[in-house]
Amino acid sequence: MFPVSLNVNANDPLFLPVGFQACPERSRLDKKAALLKHIARSERLVTVRPASRLEVRPRPEMLSTGIAEVDAITGGIPHGCLTEICGTVSSGKTSVLVATIAAATRREETCVLIDASDSFDPASGQAAGVNFSKLLWVRCSQRELSHKARAGTPVSPNPSFMEARASSPALKLEQVLKTTDLILQSGGFGLVALDLAGIPGQFVRRIPLVSWFRFQRAVEHKKTALIVVSEFPCAQTCAALVMKLSIHKPSTLSSPPSENPAHAQVLEDMRVEAEVVQSRLKRKPVQSVTAVFRTQAVRVG
Amino acid sequence: MKPSSAFFGFTPTTNDGFFMPFGCIFVPDFPVEAVLRAEPKLRSQAVAVLEGKPPLENILAVSEEARRTGVRPGMTKLQVESRDGVVLRDRSELQESAAHRALLDCAQSFSPWVEDTAPDTLLLDLSGLDKLFGTLPHIARAISRRASDMGLETNVAVASTLQAALLAAHGFSGVTVVPEGKESEFLGSLPVDVLFADEADHEESEEFLETFRRWGIRKFRDLTALPEVAMSERLGQRGLELQQKARGMGLRTLVPSDPPLVFEEAMELESPLVLLEPLAFVLGRMLDQLCARLQALTLAAQELYLQLILENGRQWSLEDNLTCFQRTIHLPVPLLDAKIFLKLLQLDLKAHPPGAPVAKVHLRIEPARPRPAQDGLFLPSSPEPEKLELTLAKISGIVGEGRAGSPELLDTHRREAFRIQHFTPAGKNGSCSAPNHLVTALRMFRPPVAVTVNYESGKPSHLSSKKQIGGEVLWAAGPWRSSGDWWEQDAWMRDEWDIAVQEEGGIALYRLVHDLVRGRWLLEGSYD
């Protein structure tokens, strides 16, 4: 039976389709059933699929972040979706991103890091186990200045103005969006990470929703995970998973002032609290699920 | 008028079963064909190639269409200019050299034994090729088709002797297969001047032709019908040789040549090009031809080398007011796609404009063996190298050159010591093992933020900067002193502090550096 409910007065000839004669001796239910059967046979409605028969979207393949606590609450980073990792300064978002990239490169996935503020530290990446031969690092900014200087074009007599323009957050964001489009069109990358953390909020908010929608559509049904790292959520409804990170007060600060001299102390670790604030992957509304994990400071160089 | 194409679909064999077929590729009106190869749109027009210094320029070669309009080699430029519809071009040694190399590639794609007889003539040993390419007529047709793909219209002849193949290619147009044992009859219809087509001594050839004309000998068959003794008495040993040659039986051996594989094309432009778009058309045509040659030899490109001769440029001077502009594009994996090469060159020229009108284009491709295409079944997908190269070139155009690639740490204790390498994801190089713990990553400030630091009890107590970073230092660990490169001019010595600063948004962890050489305090990055 076609699951359409109609309130029809079967005795009213105006409601009956053409060629359907009113018959007073029929019962009301028979008329209604016949009417519905006729409607179901009509060409326009035959193509409409009832909601009960719609295919359930398959659960995307999940990508491990390399952090067991985060994987436990999120299930991992979904392929074919946009994931946001948010947090203020020193909240641990970069550590989670680097750990995710390291885990992906160890699985031989090809990764891209589009670094809006050119802040990735290769030494930290190596300590985290990133396989650099599988990582494409795109360093935005300072394009206009270097390009004009190379082309021999007379630059402004005030170099500080040019530097300020070259490092303008709007220019960096423009580079990020263009580069992301190119990368997603090229295809074949397992993980595409956009690091917008160093860009002021008023600029990040100006990224139009249509751009996020385009990125989300570009990775949909593909084996590419798109991660956006920023200080606050910006992709809005386009994000399948939003994770918010915050720092617990470092143990060194919680403990009473040490008697030891400063050079005998070290920044041992950071306790990071991860909270899932939005997830489209679960049927039920997401509850605030949190996990705490530690990252260890490694002095390199 | 040359005789029409003759074709016999069989494979000649000798009585003892041993048969060595030979082939000959001949390009009629070679200077014209070299021009038409560079400018295919002229193929339907009447074209004449000029030689000599102005104003004493003469016609060197003409196309078939030009011949129909009455233009002949040897005419002066003035005589031809009066005729409508005849396109005149100067002879270009560069184009002829490129056409000759293309012809060699075409021949070598069929047989390893190729004799470089003349710029317009090649001889091939075709023995043993039947299992690869089919019967002799098939081979001849395939050679002709491949030469046509390379932009050259050729005469191809196959025979059991070198002389017969050579004469048939010069005498018959199109594809010709000379039946074995019937060379004399087959070549009999050719005019005697074909006999001297491959002769270097023109004076001697003219003498013999004059003699034959006086004797009333017009065709090969007239010459072969003469008695040998009488011929020897009148023309000596040379006369007998010519008679043997006319029968297709001359004692000639194949001298294989092994020319180096050089894939280059050059073009002198009629008028200098200023815009990149028309230059792209020229480059596209040259790339098509080079890729066809590479494909014929089952090779791919590893490096593109572009040289532009400019007018009134700023770089080092060659001659007169011409200058040279060079670009090299190294491909991480061997590729063979003319469209991608063109796009890469366009992007490169857009990022590095020549800066002056282009008078001459020289393009060379460094060949390499093509890469094996098959990857592991269970490996994660990776970007296609062709697409990736284009994408990287476009990204470099957006963010700047050298700002997109794989990082590589340098073997030094100096901070920020890394370089960017070209990104090549293929292969399993540089794998890293997983660390035992999660790492607190550092977000670098590039350039570092200059700060003012208040010191208290030997530790930083307060931080302030022009940017929105600053506040009371809650905790500080350090200093850790390091130094290096004291033997260099850019020696460094620094004290590092890890600090926790109370900011409006909460606690922030920074790495503070005291540059002891310059006496500055800098925030190098934040732990995040």
PDB file of C-alpha atoms in Angstrom, chain B residues 3-236:
ATOM      1  CA  PRO B   3      54.594   6.763 -61.702  1.00  0.00           C
ATOM      2  CA  SER B   4      51.765   5.955 -59.367  1.00  0.00           C
ATOM      3  CA  SER B   5      52.056   3.747 -56.338  1.00  0.00           C
ATOM      4  CA  ALA B   6      52.621   0.051 -56.969  1.00  0.00           C
ATOM      5  CA  PHE B   7      51.588  -2.504 -54.417  1.00  0.00           C
ATOM      6  CA  PHE B   8      51.856  -6.254 -54.300  1.00  0.00           C
ATOM      7  CA  GLY B   9      50.575  -7.992 -51.207  1.00  0.00           C
ATOM      8  CA  PHE B  10      53.003 -10.849 -50.778  1.00  0.00           C
ATOM      9  CA  THR B  11      56.225 -11.672 -48.978  1.00  0.00           C
ATOM     10  CA  PRO B  12      59.109 -12.423 -51.308  1.00  0.00           C
ATOM     11  CA  THR B  13      61.359 -15.371 -50.479  1.00  0.00           C
ATOM     12  CA  THR B  14      64.418 -16.856 -52.107  1.00  0.00           C
ATOM     13  CA  ASN B  15      64.858 -20.437 -53.179  1.00  0.00           C
ATOM     14  CA  ASP B  16      67.131 -21.269 -50.283  1.00  0.00           C
ATOM     15  CA  GLY B  17      64.629 -19.778 -47.852  1.00  0.00           C
ATOM     16  CA  PHE B  18      66.963 -16.971 -46.747  1.00  0.00           C
ATOM     17  CA  PHE B  19      65.570 -13.554 -47.455  1.00  0.00           C
ATOM     18  CA  MET B  20      66.629 -10.163 -46.181  1.00  0.00           C
ATOM     19  CA  PRO B  21      64.095  -7.490 -47.021  1.00  0.00           C
ATOM     20  CA  PHE B  22      65.120  -3.856 -46.928  1.00  0.00           C
ATOM     21  CA  GLY B  23      63.097  -0.729 -46.690  1.00  0.00           C
ATOM     22  CA  CYS B  24      63.686   2.829 -47.725  1.00  0.00           C
ATOM     23  CA  ILE B  25      62.000   5.985 -46.425  1.00  0.00           C
ATOM     24  CA  PHE B  26      62.312   8.989 -48.673  1.00  0.00           C
ATOM     25  CA  VAL B  27      60.870  12.443 -48.027  1.00  0.00           C
ATOM     26  CA  PRO B  28      60.278  14.242 -51.334  1.00  0.00           C
ATOM     27  CA  ASP B  29      60.883  18.012 -51.255  1.00  0.00           C
ATOM     28  CA  PHE B  30      62.432  17.687 -47.809  1.00  0.00           C
ATOM     29  CA  PRO B  31      62.912  21.448 -47.093  1.00  0.00           C
ATOM     30  CA  VAL B  32      59.228  22.006 -47.845  1.00  0.00           C
ATOM     31  CA  GLU B  33      58.178  19.063 -45.683  1.00  0.00           C
ATOM     32  CA  ALA B  34      60.260  20.419 -42.803  1.00  0.00           C
ATOM     33  CA  VAL B  35      58.383  23.715 -43.059  1.00  0.00           C
ATOM     34  CA  LEU B  36      55.001  21.981 -43.364  1.00  0.00           C
ATOM     35  CA  ARG B  37      55.790  19.853 -40.322  1.00  0.00           C
ATOM     36  CA  ALA B  38      56.255  23.010 -38.278  1.00  0.00           C
ATOM     37  CA  GLU B  39      53.260  24.741 -39.846  1.00  0.00           C
ATOM     38  CA  PRO B  40      50.697  22.044 -40.727  1.00  0.00           C
ATOM     39  CA  LYS B  41      48.071  24.603 -41.690  1.00  0.00           C
ATOM     40  CA  LEU B  42      50.111  25.349 -44.852  1.00  0.00           C
ATOM     41  CA  ARG B  43      49.774  21.781 -46.115  1.00  0.00           C
ATOM     42  CA  SER B  44      46.833  22.624 -48.354  1.00  0.00           C
ATOM     43  CA  GLN B  45      48.564  25.688 -49.798  1.00  0.00           C
ATOM     44  CA  ALA B  46      51.287  26.203 -52.398  1.00  0.00           C
ATOM     45  CA  VAL B  47      54.567  26.580 -50.489  1.00  0.00           C
ATOM     46  CA  ALA B  48      58.022  27.434 -51.806  1.00  0.00           C
ATOM     47  CA  VAL B  49      61.211  27.470 -49.746  1.00  0.00           C
ATOM     48  CA  LEU B  50      63.816  30.121 -50.439  1.00  0.00           C
ATOM     49  CA  GLU B  51      67.562  29.839 -50.080  1.00  0.00           C
ATOM     50  CA  GLY B  52      70.268  32.468 -50.283  1.00  0.00           C
ATOM     51  CA  LYS B  53      70.911  35.916 -48.916  1.00  0.00           C
ATOM     52  CA  PRO B  54      68.544  38.752 -49.767  1.00  0.00           C
ATOM     53  CA  PRO B  55      68.045  40.064 -52.374  1.00  0.00           C
ATOM     54  CA  LEU B  56      69.571  37.108 -54.306  1.00  0.00           C
ATOM     55  CA  GLU B  57      67.162  34.473 -53.065  1.00  0.00           C
ATOM     56  CA  ASN B  58      66.234  31.479 -55.180  1.00  0.00           C
ATOM     57  CA  ILE B  59      63.606  28.793 -54.831  1.00  0.00           C
ATOM     58  CA  LEU B  60      65.148  25.678 -53.306  1.00  0.00           C
ATOM     59  CA  ALA B  61      62.120  23.395 -53.125  1.00  0.00           C
ATOM     60  CA  VAL B  62      58.418  23.596 -53.831  1.00  0.00           C
ATOM     61  CA  SER B  63      55.351  21.703 -52.720  1.00  0.00           C
ATOM     62  CA  GLU B  64      53.169  19.731 -55.135  1.00  0.00           C
ATOM     63  CA  GLU B  65      50.556  22.506 -55.106  1.00  0.00           C
ATOM     64  CA  ALA B  66      53.182  25.118 -55.923  1.00  0.00           C
ATOM     65  CA  ARG B  67      54.503  22.940 -58.730  1.00  0.00           C
ATOM     66  CA  ARG B  68      51.032  22.881 -60.235  1.00  0.00           C
ATOM     67  CA  THR B  69      51.013  26.673 -60.339  1.00  0.00           C
ATOM     68  CA  GLY B  70      54.228  26.628 -62.365  1.00  0.00           C
ATOM     69  CA  VAL B  71      56.743  27.396 -59.640  1.00  0.00           C
ATOM     70  CA  ARG B  72      60.000  25.512 -60.122  1.00  0.00           C
ATOM     71  CA  PRO B  73      63.205  25.215 -58.065  1.00  0.00           C
ATOM     72  CA  GLY B  74      65.802  27.699 -59.232  1.00  0.00           C
ATOM     73  CA  MET B  75      63.359  30.534 -59.890  1.00  0.00           C
ATOM     74  CA  THR B  76      64.090  33.856 -58.214  1.00  0.00           C
ATOM     75  CA  LYS B  77      62.007  35.268 -55.384  1.00  0.00           C
ATOM     76  CA  LEU B  78      60.818  38.127 -57.610  1.00  0.00           C
ATOM     77  CA  GLN B  79      59.488  35.692 -60.196  1.00  0.00           C
ATOM     78  CA  VAL B  80      57.459  33.830 -57.582  1.00  0.00           C
ATOM     79  CA  GLU B  81      56.208  36.855 -55.650  1.00  0.00           C
ATOM     80  CA  SER B  82      54.205  37.926 -58.681  1.00  0.00           C
ATOM     81  CA  ARG B  83      52.129  34.734 -58.445  1.00  0.00           C
ATOM     82  CA  ASP B  84      49.129  34.737 -56.168  1.00  0.00           C
ATOM     83  CA  GLY B  85      48.623  32.120 -53.480  1.00  0.00           C
ATOM     84  CA  VAL B  86      52.224  30.957 -53.163  1.00  0.00           C
ATOM     85  CA  VAL B  87      53.496  31.074 -49.578  1.00  0.00           C
ATOM     86  CA  LEU B  88      57.215  31.766 -49.333  1.00  0.00           C
ATOM     87  CA  ARG B  89      59.314  30.588 -46.421  1.00  0.00           C
ATOM     88  CA  ASP B  90      63.031  30.855 -45.727  1.00  0.00           C
ATOM     89  CA  ARG B  91      64.940  27.634 -45.419  1.00  0.00           C
ATOM     90  CA  SER B  92      65.369  26.674 -41.784  1.00  0.00           C
ATOM     91  CA  GLU B  93      68.204  24.356 -40.871  1.00  0.00           C
ATOM     92  CA  LEU B  94      66.722  23.967 -37.389  1.00  0.00           C
ATOM     93  CA  GLN B  95      63.428  22.706 -38.761  1.00  0.00           C
ATOM     94  CA  GLU B  96      65.185  20.399 -41.231  1.00  0.00           C
ATOM     95  CA  SER B  97      67.353  19.013 -38.473  1.00  0.00           C
ATOM     96  CA  ALA B  98      64.271  18.380 -36.305  1.00  0.00           C
ATOM     97  CA  ALA B  99      62.457  16.738 -39.234  1.00  0.00           C
ATOM     98  CA  HIS B 100      65.457  14.510 -39.895  1.00  0.00           C
ATOM     99  CA  ARG B 101      65.572  13.438 -36.248  1.00  0.00           C
ATOM    100  CA  ALA B 102      61.867  12.676 -36.384  1.00  0.00           C
ATOM    101  CA  LEU B 103      62.467  10.547 -39.490  1.00  0.00           C
ATOM    102  CA  LEU B 104      65.253   8.673 -37.708  1.00  0.00           C
ATOM    103  CA  ASP B 105      62.988   8.055 -34.697  1.00  0.00           C
ATOM    104  CA  CYS B 106      60.292   6.754 -37.017  1.00  0.00           C
ATOM    105  CA  ALA B 107      62.705   4.311 -38.651  1.00  0.00           C
ATOM    106  CA  GLN B 108      64.273   3.228 -35.365  1.00  0.00           C
ATOM    107  CA  SER B 109      60.876   2.502 -33.893  1.00  0.00           C
ATOM    108  CA  PHE B 110      60.660  -0.334 -36.457  1.00  0.00           C
ATOM    109  CA  SER B 111      64.194  -1.566 -36.916  1.00  0.00           C
ATOM    110  CA  PRO B 112      67.434  -1.221 -34.944  1.00  0.00           C
ATOM    111  CA  TRP B 113      69.440  -1.341 -38.186  1.00  0.00           C
ATOM    112  CA  VAL B 114      68.987   2.008 -39.873  1.00  0.00           C
ATOM    113  CA  GLU B 115      71.335   3.704 -42.323  1.00  0.00           C
ATOM    114  CA  ASP B 116      71.278   7.482 -42.264  1.00  0.00           C
ATOM    115  CA  THR B 117      71.813   7.836 -46.013  1.00  0.00           C
ATOM    116  CA  ALA B 118      70.802  11.482 -46.417  1.00  0.00           C
ATOM    117  CA  PRO B 119      68.703  14.057 -44.544  1.00  0.00           C
ATOM    118  CA  ASP B 120      65.714  12.979 -46.629  1.00  0.00           C
ATOM    119  CA  THR B 121      66.540   9.288 -47.056  1.00  0.00           C
ATOM    120  CA  LEU B 122      66.871   6.384 -44.649  1.00  0.00           C
ATOM    121  CA  LEU B 123      67.458   2.703 -45.321  1.00  0.00           C
ATOM    122  CA  LEU B 124      66.250  -0.032 -42.961  1.00  0.00           C
ATOM    123  CA  ASP B 125      66.909  -3.702 -42.527  1.00  0.00           C
ATOM    124  CA  LEU B 126      63.469  -5.282 -42.154  1.00  0.00           C
ATOM    125  CA  SER B 127      64.514  -8.885 -41.632  1.00  0.00           C
ATOM    126  CA  GLY B 128      62.745 -10.620 -38.776  1.00  0.00           C
ATOM    127  CA  LEU B 129      60.127  -7.927 -38.303  1.00  0.00           C
ATOM    128  CA  ASP B 130      57.262  -9.949 -39.751  1.00  0.00           C
ATOM    129  CA  LYS B 131      56.497 -11.525 -36.368  1.00  0.00           C
ATOM    130  CA  LEU B 132      56.241  -8.097 -34.801  1.00  0.00           C
ATOM    131  CA  PHE B 133      54.514  -6.059 -37.473  1.00  0.00           C
ATOM    132  CA  GLY B 134      53.095  -8.564 -39.973  1.00  0.00           C
ATOM    133  CA  THR B 135      53.837  -8.924 -43.659  1.00  0.00           C
ATOM    134  CA  LEU B 136      56.037  -6.538 -45.638  1.00  0.00           C
ATOM    135  CA  PRO B 137      53.114  -4.541 -47.054  1.00  0.00           C
ATOM    136  CA  HIS B 138      51.842  -4.106 -43.500  1.00  0.00           C
ATOM    137  CA  ILE B 139      55.254  -2.938 -42.332  1.00  0.00           C
ATOM    138  CA  ALA B 140      55.540  -0.477 -45.207  1.00  0.00           C
ATOM    139  CA  ARG B 141      52.076   0.907 -44.517  1.00  0.00           C
ATOM    140  CA  ALA B 142      52.826   1.191 -40.786  1.00  0.00           C
ATOM    141  CA  ILE B 143      56.076   3.072 -41.474  1.00  0.00           C
ATOM    142  CA  SER B 144      54.257   5.482 -43.771  1.00  0.00           C
ATOM    143  CA  ARG B 145      51.482   6.005 -41.203  1.00  0.00           C
ATOM    144  CA  ARG B 146      53.898   6.664 -38.353  1.00  0.00           C
ATOM    145  CA  ALA B 147      55.893   9.137 -40.438  1.00  0.00           C
ATOM    146  CA  SER B 148      52.628  10.860 -41.275  1.00  0.00           C
ATOM    147  CA  ASP B 149      51.803  11.025 -37.548  1.00  0.00           C
ATOM    148  CA  MET B 150      55.109  12.784 -37.069  1.00  0.00           C
ATOM    149  CA  GLY B 151      54.116  15.355 -39.670  1.00  0.00           C
ATOM    150  CA  LEU B 152      56.080  14.022 -42.648  1.00  0.00           C
ATOM    151  CA  GLU B 153      54.611  12.749 -45.910  1.00  0.00           C
ATOM    152  CA  THR B 154      56.979  10.063 -47.169  1.00  0.00           C
ATOM    153  CA  ASN B 155      57.561   7.510 -49.902  1.00  0.00           C
ATOM    154  CA  VAL B 156      58.195   4.065 -48.454  1.00  0.00           C
ATOM    155  CA  ALA B 157      59.533   1.200 -50.523  1.00  0.00           C
ATOM    156  CA  VAL B 158      60.304  -2.393 -49.558  1.00  0.00           C
ATOM    157  CA  ALA B 159      62.464  -4.691 -51.683  1.00  0.00           C
ATOM    158  CA  SER B 160      64.838  -7.614 -51.462  1.00  0.00           C
ATOM    159  CA  THR B 161      67.827  -5.416 -52.312  1.00  0.00           C
ATOM    160  CA  LEU B 162      68.917  -2.066 -50.981  1.00  0.00           C
ATOM    161  CA  GLN B 163      69.261  -0.566 -54.450  1.00  0.00           C
ATOM    162  CA  ALA B 164      65.776  -1.600 -55.485  1.00  0.00           C
ATOM    163  CA  ALA B 165      64.258  -0.195 -52.307  1.00  0.00           C
ATOM    164  CA  LEU B 166      66.197   3.059 -52.667  1.00  0.00           C
ATOM    165  CA  LEU B 167      65.254   3.578 -56.316  1.00  0.00           C
ATOM    166  CA  ALA B 168      61.618   2.583 -55.767  1.00  0.00           C
ATOM    167  CA  ALA B 169      61.276   5.061 -52.877  1.00  0.00           C
ATOM    168  CA  HIS B 170      62.731   7.838 -55.040  1.00  0.00           C
ATOM    169  CA  GLY B 171      60.753   6.868 -58.119  1.00  0.00           C
ATOM    170  CA  PHE B 172      57.320   5.815 -56.854  1.00  0.00           C
ATOM    171  CA  SER B 173      55.147   7.916 -54.593  1.00  0.00           C
ATOM    172  CA  GLY B 174      53.357   6.379 -51.604  1.00  0.00           C
ATOM    173  CA  VAL B 175      53.953   2.818 -50.425  1.00  0.00           C
ATOM    174  CA  THR B 176      55.690   0.380 -52.765  1.00  0.00           C
ATOM    175  CA  VAL B 177      56.579  -3.277 -52.386  1.00  0.00           C
ATOM    176  CA  VAL B 178      58.985  -4.529 -55.072  1.00  0.00           C
ATOM    177  CA  PRO B 179      58.507  -8.271 -55.787  1.00  0.00           C
ATOM    178  CA  GLU B 180      61.624 -10.313 -55.235  1.00  0.00           C
ATOM    179  CA  GLY B 181      63.311 -11.510 -58.424  1.00  0.00           C
ATOM    180  CA  LYS B 182      61.386  -9.027 -60.564  1.00  0.00           C
ATOM    181  CA  GLU B 183      63.204  -5.870 -59.579  1.00  0.00           C
ATOM    182  CA  SER B 184      64.443  -5.152 -63.092  1.00  0.00           C
ATOM    183  CA  GLU B 185      60.959  -5.372 -64.631  1.00  0.00           C
ATOM    184  CA  PHE B 186      59.394  -3.441 -61.792  1.00  0.00           C
ATOM    185  CA  LEU B 187      61.841  -0.561 -61.905  1.00  0.00           C
ATOM    186  CA  GLY B 188      61.910  -0.505 -65.702  1.00  0.00           C
ATOM    187  CA  SER B 189      59.296   2.228 -65.943  1.00  0.00           C
ATOM    188  CA  LEU B 190      61.315   4.728 -63.918  1.00  0.00           C
ATOM    189  CA  PRO B 191      63.053   7.651 -65.690  1.00  0.00           C
ATOM    190  CA  VAL B 192      66.854   7.441 -65.793  1.00  0.00           C
ATOM    191  CA  ASP B 193      67.358  10.617 -63.770  1.00  0.00           C
ATOM    192  CA  VAL B 194      66.122   8.652 -60.703  1.00  0.00           C
ATOM    193  CA  LEU B 195      69.279   6.599 -61.089  1.00  0.00           C
ATOM    194  CA  PHE B 196      71.330   9.562 -59.867  1.00  0.00           C
ATOM    195  CA  ALA B 197      68.991  10.648 -57.052  1.00  0.00           C
ATOM    196  CA  ASP B 198      71.391   9.466 -54.352  1.00  0.00           C
ATOM    197  CA  GLU B 199      74.573  10.459 -56.154  1.00  0.00           C
ATOM    198  CA  ALA B 200      76.705  13.166 -54.605  1.00  0.00           C
ATOM    199  CA  ASP B 201      78.685  14.091 -57.747  1.00  0.00           C
ATOM    200  CA  HIS B 202      76.223  16.188 -59.714  1.00  0.00           C
ATOM    201  CA  GLU B 203      78.624  17.047 -62.548  1.00  0.00           C
ATOM    202  CA  GLU B 204      79.239  13.403 -63.340  1.00  0.00           C
ATOM    203  CA  SER B 205      75.516  12.720 -63.119  1.00  0.00           C
ATOM    204  CA  GLU B 206      74.777  15.483 -65.589  1.00  0.00           C
ATOM    205  CA  GLU B 207      77.363  14.070 -68.010  1.00  0.00           C
ATOM    206  CA  PHE B 208      75.821  10.609 -67.887  1.00  0.00           C
ATOM    207  CA  LEU B 209      72.293  11.977 -68.246  1.00  0.00           C
ATOM    208  CA  GLU B 210      73.373  14.006 -71.273  1.00  0.00           C
ATOM    209  CA  THR B 211      74.911  10.899 -72.804  1.00  0.00           C
ATOM    210  CA  PHE B 212      71.756   8.855 -72.147  1.00  0.00           C
ATOM    211  CA  ARG B 213      69.630  11.636 -73.645  1.00  0.00           C
ATOM    212  CA  ARG B 214      71.726  11.617 -76.801  1.00  0.00           C
ATOM    213  CA  TRP B 215      71.383   7.822 -77.012  1.00  0.00           C
ATOM    214  CA  GLY B 216      67.606   8.153 -76.653  1.00  0.00           C
ATOM    215  CA  ILE B 217      67.487   6.323 -73.317  1.00  0.00           C
ATOM    216  CA  ARG B 218      64.626   7.601 -71.192  1.00  0.00           C
ATOM    217  CA  LYS B 219      63.671   4.714 -68.876  1.00  0.00           C
ATOM    218  CA  PHE B 220      65.486   2.112 -66.826  1.00  0.00           C
ATOM    219  CA  ARG B 221      64.311  -0.616 -69.143  1.00  0.00           C
ATOM    220  CA  ASP B 222      66.064   1.128 -72.072  1.00  0.00           C
ATOM    221  CA  LEU B 223      69.307   1.110 -70.133  1.00  0.00           C
ATOM    222  CA  THR B 224      69.062  -2.502 -68.972  1.00  0.00           C
ATOM    223  CA  ALA B 225      68.327  -3.658 -72.542  1.00  0.00           C
ATOM    224  CA  LEU B 226      71.724  -2.424 -73.758  1.00  0.00           C
ATOM    225  CA  PRO B 227      74.421  -5.134 -74.273  1.00  0.00           C
ATOM    226  CA  GLU B 228      76.871  -5.177 -71.374  1.00  0.00           C
ATOM    227  CA  VAL B 229      80.032  -5.469 -73.501  1.00  0.00           C
ATOM    228  CA  ALA B 230      79.112  -2.491 -75.671  1.00  0.00           C
ATOM    229  CA  MET B 231      78.154  -0.552 -72.562  1.00  0.00           C
ATOM    230  CA  SER B 232      81.513  -1.337 -70.982  1.00  0.00           C
ATOM    231  CA  GLU B 233      83.367  -0.282 -74.114  1.00  0.00           C
ATOM    232  CA  ARG B 234      81.640   3.113 -74.187  1.00  0.00           C
ATOM    233  CA  LEU B 235      81.107   4.038 -70.518  1.00  0.00           C
ATOM    234  CA  GLY B 236      83.630   1.790 -68.762  1.00  0.00           C
TER     235      GLY B 236
END
